[in-house]
Coordinates of C-alpha atoms and ligand atoms in Angstrom, one line a residue:
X535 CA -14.5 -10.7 -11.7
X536 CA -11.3 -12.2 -11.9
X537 CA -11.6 -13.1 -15.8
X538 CA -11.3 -8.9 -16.1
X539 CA -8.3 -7.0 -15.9
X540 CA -8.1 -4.3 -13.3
X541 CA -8.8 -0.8 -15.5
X542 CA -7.3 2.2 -13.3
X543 CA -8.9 4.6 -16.0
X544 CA -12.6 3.5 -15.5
X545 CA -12.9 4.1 -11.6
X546 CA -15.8 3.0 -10.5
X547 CA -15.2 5.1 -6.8
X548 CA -13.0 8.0 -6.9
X549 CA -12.5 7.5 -2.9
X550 CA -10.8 4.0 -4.1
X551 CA -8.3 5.8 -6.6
X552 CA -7.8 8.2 -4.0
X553 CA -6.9 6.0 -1.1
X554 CA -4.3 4.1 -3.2
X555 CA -2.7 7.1 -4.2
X556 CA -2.5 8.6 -0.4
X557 CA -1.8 5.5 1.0
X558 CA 1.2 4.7 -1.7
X559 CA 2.4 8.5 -1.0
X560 CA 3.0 7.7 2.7
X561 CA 5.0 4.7 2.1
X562 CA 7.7 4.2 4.6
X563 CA 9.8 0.8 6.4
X564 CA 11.0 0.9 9.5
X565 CA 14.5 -0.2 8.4
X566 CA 15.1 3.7 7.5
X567 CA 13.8 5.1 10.5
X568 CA 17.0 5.8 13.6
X569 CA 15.5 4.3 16.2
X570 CA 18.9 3.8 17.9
X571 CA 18.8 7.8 19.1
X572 CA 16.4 6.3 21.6
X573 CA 18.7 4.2 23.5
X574 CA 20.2 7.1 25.8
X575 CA 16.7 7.2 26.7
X576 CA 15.5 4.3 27.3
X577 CA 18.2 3.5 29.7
X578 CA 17.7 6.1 31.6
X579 CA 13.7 5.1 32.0
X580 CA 12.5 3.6 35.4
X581 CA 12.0 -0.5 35.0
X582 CA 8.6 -0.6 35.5
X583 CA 8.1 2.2 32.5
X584 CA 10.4 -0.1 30.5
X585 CA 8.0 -3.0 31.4
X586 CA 4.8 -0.9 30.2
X587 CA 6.3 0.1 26.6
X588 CA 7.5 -3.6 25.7
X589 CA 4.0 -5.0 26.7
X590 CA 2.2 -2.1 24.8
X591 CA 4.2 -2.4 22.0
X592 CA 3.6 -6.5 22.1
X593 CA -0.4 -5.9 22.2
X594 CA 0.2 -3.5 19.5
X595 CA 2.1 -5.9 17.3
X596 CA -0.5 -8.5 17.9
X597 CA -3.0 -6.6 16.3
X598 CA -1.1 -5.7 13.6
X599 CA -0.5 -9.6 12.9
X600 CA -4.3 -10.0 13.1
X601 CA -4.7 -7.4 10.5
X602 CA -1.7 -8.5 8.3
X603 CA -3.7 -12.0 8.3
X604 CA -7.5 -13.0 9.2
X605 CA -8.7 -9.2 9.1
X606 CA -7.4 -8.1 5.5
X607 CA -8.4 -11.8 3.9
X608 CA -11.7 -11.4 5.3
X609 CA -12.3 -7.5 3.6
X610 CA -10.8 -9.3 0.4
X611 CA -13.4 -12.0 0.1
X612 CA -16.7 -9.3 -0.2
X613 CA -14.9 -6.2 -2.1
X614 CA -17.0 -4.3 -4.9
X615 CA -14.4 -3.2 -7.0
X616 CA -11.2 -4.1 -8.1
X617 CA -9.7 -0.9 -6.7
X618 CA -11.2 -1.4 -3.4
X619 CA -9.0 -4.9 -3.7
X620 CA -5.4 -3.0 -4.6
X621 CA -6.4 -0.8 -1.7
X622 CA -6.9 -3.6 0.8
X623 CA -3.5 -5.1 -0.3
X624 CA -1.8 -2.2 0.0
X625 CA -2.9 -2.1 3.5
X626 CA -2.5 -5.8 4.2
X627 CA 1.6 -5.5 3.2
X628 CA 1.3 -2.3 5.7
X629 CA 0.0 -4.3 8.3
X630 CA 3.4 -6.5 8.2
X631 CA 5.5 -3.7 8.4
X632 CA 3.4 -2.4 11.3
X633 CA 4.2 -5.9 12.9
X634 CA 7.6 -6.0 12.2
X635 CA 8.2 -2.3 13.1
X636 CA 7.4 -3.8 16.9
X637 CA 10.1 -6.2 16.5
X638 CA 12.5 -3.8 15.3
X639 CA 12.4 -1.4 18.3
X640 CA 12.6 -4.6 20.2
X641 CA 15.7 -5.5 18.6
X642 CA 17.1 -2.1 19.0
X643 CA 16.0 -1.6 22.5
X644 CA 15.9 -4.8 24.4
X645 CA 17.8 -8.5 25.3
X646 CA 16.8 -11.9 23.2
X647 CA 15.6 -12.9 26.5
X648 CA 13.8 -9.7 26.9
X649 CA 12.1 -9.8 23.9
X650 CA 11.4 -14.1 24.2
X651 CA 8.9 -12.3 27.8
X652 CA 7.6 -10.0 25.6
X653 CA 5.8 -12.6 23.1
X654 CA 5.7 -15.0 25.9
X655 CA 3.0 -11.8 27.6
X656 CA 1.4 -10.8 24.4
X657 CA 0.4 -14.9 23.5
X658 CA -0.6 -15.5 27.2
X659 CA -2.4 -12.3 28.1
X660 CA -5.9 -12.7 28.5
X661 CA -7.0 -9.2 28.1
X662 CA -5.2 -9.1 24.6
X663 CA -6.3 -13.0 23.8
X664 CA -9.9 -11.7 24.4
X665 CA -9.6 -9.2 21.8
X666 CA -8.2 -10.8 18.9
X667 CA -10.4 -13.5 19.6
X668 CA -13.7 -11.2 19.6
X669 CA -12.4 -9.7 16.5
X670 CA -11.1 -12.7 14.9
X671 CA -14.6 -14.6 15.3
X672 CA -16.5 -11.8 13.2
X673 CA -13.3 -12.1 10.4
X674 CA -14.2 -16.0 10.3
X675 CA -18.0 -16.1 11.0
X676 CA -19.3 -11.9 10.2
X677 CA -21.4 -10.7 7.5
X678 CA -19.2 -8.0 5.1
X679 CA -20.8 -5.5 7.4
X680 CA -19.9 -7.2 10.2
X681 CA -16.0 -7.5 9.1
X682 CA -16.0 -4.1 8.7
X683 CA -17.1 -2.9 11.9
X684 CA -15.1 -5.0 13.4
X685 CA -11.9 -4.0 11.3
X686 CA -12.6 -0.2 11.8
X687 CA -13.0 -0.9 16.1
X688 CA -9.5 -2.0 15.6
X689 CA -8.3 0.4 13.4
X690 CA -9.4 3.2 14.9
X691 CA -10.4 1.8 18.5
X692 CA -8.4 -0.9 20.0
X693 CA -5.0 0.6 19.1
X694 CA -5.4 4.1 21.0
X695 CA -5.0 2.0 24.6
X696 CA -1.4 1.3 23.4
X697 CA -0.7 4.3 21.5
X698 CA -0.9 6.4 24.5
X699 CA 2.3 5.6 25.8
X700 CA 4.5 6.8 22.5
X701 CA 2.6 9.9 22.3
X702 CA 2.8 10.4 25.7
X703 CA 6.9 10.2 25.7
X704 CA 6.4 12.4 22.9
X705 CA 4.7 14.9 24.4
X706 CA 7.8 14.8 27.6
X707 CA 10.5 15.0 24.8
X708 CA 11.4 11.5 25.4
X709 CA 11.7 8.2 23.0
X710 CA 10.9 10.6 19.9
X711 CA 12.4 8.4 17.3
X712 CA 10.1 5.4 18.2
X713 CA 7.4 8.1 18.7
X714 CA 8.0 9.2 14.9
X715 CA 7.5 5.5 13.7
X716 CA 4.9 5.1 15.9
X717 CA 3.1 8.6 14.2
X718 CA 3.9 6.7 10.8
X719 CA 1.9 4.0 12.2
X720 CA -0.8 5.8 13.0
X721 CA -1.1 7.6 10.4
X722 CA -1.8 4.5 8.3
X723 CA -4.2 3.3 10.7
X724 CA -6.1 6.7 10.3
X725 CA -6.5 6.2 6.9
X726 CA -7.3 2.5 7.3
X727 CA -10.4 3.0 9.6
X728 CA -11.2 6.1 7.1
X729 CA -11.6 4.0 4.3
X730 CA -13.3 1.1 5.5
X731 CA -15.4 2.9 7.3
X732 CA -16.6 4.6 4.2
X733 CA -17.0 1.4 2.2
X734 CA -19.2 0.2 5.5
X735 CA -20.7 3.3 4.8
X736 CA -21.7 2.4 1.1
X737 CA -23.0 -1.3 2.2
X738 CA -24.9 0.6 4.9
X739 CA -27.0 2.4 2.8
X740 CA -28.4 -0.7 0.6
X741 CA -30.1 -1.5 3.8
X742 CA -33.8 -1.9 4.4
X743 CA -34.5 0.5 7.4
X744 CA -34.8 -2.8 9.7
X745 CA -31.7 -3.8 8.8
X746 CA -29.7 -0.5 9.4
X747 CA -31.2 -0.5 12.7
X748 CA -30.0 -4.0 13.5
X749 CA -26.4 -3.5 12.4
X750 CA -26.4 -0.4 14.3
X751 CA -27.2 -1.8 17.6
X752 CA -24.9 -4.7 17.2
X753 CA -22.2 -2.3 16.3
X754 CA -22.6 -0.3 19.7
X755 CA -23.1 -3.6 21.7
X756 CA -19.8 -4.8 20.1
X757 CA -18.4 -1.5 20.6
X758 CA -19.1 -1.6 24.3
X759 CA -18.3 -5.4 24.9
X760 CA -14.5 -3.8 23.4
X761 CA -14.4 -1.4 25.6
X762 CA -15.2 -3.4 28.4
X763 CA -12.3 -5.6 27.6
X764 CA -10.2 -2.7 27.2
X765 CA -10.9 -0.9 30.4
X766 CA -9.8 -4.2 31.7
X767 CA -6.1 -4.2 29.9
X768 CA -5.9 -0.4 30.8
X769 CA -5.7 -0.9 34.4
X770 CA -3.1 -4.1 34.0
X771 CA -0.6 -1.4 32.0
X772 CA -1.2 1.3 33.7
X773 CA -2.8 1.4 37.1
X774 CA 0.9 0.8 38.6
X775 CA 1.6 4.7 37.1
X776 CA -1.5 5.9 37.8
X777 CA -2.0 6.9 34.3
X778 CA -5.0 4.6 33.7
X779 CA -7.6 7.4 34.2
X780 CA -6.4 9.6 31.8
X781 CA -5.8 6.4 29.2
X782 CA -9.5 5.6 29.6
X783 CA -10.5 8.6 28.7
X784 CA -8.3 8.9 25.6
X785 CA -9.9 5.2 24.5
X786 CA -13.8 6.9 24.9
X787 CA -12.1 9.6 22.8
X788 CA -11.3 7.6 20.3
X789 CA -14.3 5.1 20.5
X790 CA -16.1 8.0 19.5
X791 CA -13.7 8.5 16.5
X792 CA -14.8 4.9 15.1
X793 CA -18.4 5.2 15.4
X794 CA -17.8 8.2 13.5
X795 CA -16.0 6.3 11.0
X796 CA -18.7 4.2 10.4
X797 CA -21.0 6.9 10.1
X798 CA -22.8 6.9 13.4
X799 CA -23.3 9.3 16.6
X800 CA -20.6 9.3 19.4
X801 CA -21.2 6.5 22.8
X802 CA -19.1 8.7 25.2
X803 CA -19.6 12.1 26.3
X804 CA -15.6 12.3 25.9
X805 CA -14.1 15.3 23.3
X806 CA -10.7 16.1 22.1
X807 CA -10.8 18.8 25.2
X808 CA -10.8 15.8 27.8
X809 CA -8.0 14.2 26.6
X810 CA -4.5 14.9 28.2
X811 CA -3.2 18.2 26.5
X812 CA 0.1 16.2 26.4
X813 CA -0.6 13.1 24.3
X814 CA -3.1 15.5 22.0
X815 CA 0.0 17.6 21.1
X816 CA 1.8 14.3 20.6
X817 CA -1.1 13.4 18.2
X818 CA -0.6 16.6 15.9
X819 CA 2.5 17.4 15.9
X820 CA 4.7 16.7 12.3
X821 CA 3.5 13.7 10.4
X822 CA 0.5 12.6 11.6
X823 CA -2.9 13.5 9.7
X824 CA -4.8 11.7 12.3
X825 CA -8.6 13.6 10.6
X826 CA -7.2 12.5 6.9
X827 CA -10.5 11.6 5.3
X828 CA -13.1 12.8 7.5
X829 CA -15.3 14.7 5.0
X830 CA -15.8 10.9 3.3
X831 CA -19.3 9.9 3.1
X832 CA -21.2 12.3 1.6
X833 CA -19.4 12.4 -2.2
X834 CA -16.2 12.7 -3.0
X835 CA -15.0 15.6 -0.6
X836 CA -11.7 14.7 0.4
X837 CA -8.9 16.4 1.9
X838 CA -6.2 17.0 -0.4
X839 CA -3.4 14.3 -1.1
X840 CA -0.7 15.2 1.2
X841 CA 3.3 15.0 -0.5
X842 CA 5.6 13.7 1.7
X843 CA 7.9 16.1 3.6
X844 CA 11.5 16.5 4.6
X845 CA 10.6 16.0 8.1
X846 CA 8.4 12.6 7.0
X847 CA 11.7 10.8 7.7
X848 CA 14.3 12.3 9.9
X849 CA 17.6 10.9 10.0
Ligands
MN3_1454 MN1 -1.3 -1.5 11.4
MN3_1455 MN1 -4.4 -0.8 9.8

């Protein structure tokens, strides 16, 4: 394969050409995004609400490391096409800028010594250490299908239990800039589990019958086990606000949205109607296309590739 040069006008899978192009035309850093509006606000928010957003945005930028590291590698090594490669390194580079978005609202918002606790929690945690190292374990050890299920429950699962505080400050008018490169964020991460989840998809369908069914049930056990685990970190973050019912339901929510991704029925009973009206509205609002990509699976029925607006970056 690598003795070929990489043809982008004999596509093998339109959804690959596709991805590159969406995913190129929502390119954005952090560097041009005003997070410094925020500070006004942030000083005004109670210390323990301070606490909650640096040690959400730590987990966050722990996953993000995972991903810019192990979890794209480990896609790399079993692609089918040379497209389906330039997509994953599109979304590897991504993943950095994810990380180092953390650090940048750190540097805006907090101390050196604040931000030394920060990455003292997110190393020490054992909540977060149990995730990465579930996750990280099927990178090293998984089948391809395996890595892939495992990248989209990150994607598109294990984020949502951090996410929830942005879009809830969103949704009360408050922190909006680091909400917006939050959205931005997310938005990436939509299409990410999207994508893989379709190329599981693919894979999924050269199965013998037996097979499918294994895969299946190891994806739901490893679903659970997650959630487990996250139910766990929810009520560290968030039982001191009493928020950590409503977060709970927002991660069945979007458990539901992975197994989707990877082609399968919903585990929760859990719809878009159960989730807080507040951090749903901070979910649709402007940039995000949190359902880009849904249609993928059967053909090439995609949404249309979205331009990038005005209000993509407000200054
Ligand atoms: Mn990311
Ligand atoms: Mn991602």
């Amino acid at each position: 394969m690598i003795h070929n040069t990489i043809n982008w006008n004999a596509i093998e899978d339109m959804v690959d050409k596709l991805t590159y192009e969406k995913l190129t035309s929502q390119f954005w850093l952090v560097t041009r995004m005003p997070v410094s509006k925020d500070i006004a606000d942030w000083s005004k928010l109670p210390k323990k609400e301070k606490r909650l957003v640096e040690r959400v945005f730590g987990g966050l930028a722990k996953l993000d490391t995972l991903q810019s590291e192990e979890g794209l590698e480990s896609l790399k090594k079993s692609v089918k096409t040379k497209h389906e490669l330039a997509v994953y390194n599109n979304i590897q580079f991504m993943e950095s800028e994810h990380a180092r978005a953390y650090s940048s609202i750190f540097s805006t918002l907090n101390t050196a010594q604040e931000i030394r606790e920060i990455f003292n929690w997110t190393d020490n945690n054992e909540f977060l250490l149990k995730k990465v190292e579930i996750i990280n374990d099927i990178y090293l050890n998984g089948s391809p299908l395996q890595r892939k299920v495992a990248s989209v429950f990150l994607e598109s699962f294990l984020f949502y239990s951090g996410f929830y505080t942005p879009l809830y400050y969103l949704g009360n008018s408050k922190l909006i800039n680091v909400a917006e490169v939050i959205k931005l964020i997310l938005r990436d991460e939509s299409v990410h589990g999207t994508y893989i989840g379709y190329k599981f998809q693919q894979g999924f369908k050269e199965l013998t019958e037996d097979e499918q069914s294994n895969i299946k049930n190891w994806a739901y056990e490893l679903l659970y086990k997650l959630y487990e685990n996250e139910v766990k970190y929810t009520e560290l973050l968030y039982d001191e606000l009493g928020w950590t019912e409503d977060v709970k339901v927002f991660l069945r929510y979007n458990g539901n949205k992975a197994l989707m991704n990877l082609g399968f029925s919903p585990l929760f009973s859990d719809t878009a109607d159960d989730v807080n009206p507040i951090v749903i509205n901070g979910l649709s609002t402007g940039t995000t296309n949190h359902d880009f990509f849904s249609s993928v699976g059967n053909g090439y029925l995609l949404s249309e590739v979205e331009d990038m607006k005005d209000e993509d970056y407000s200054y």
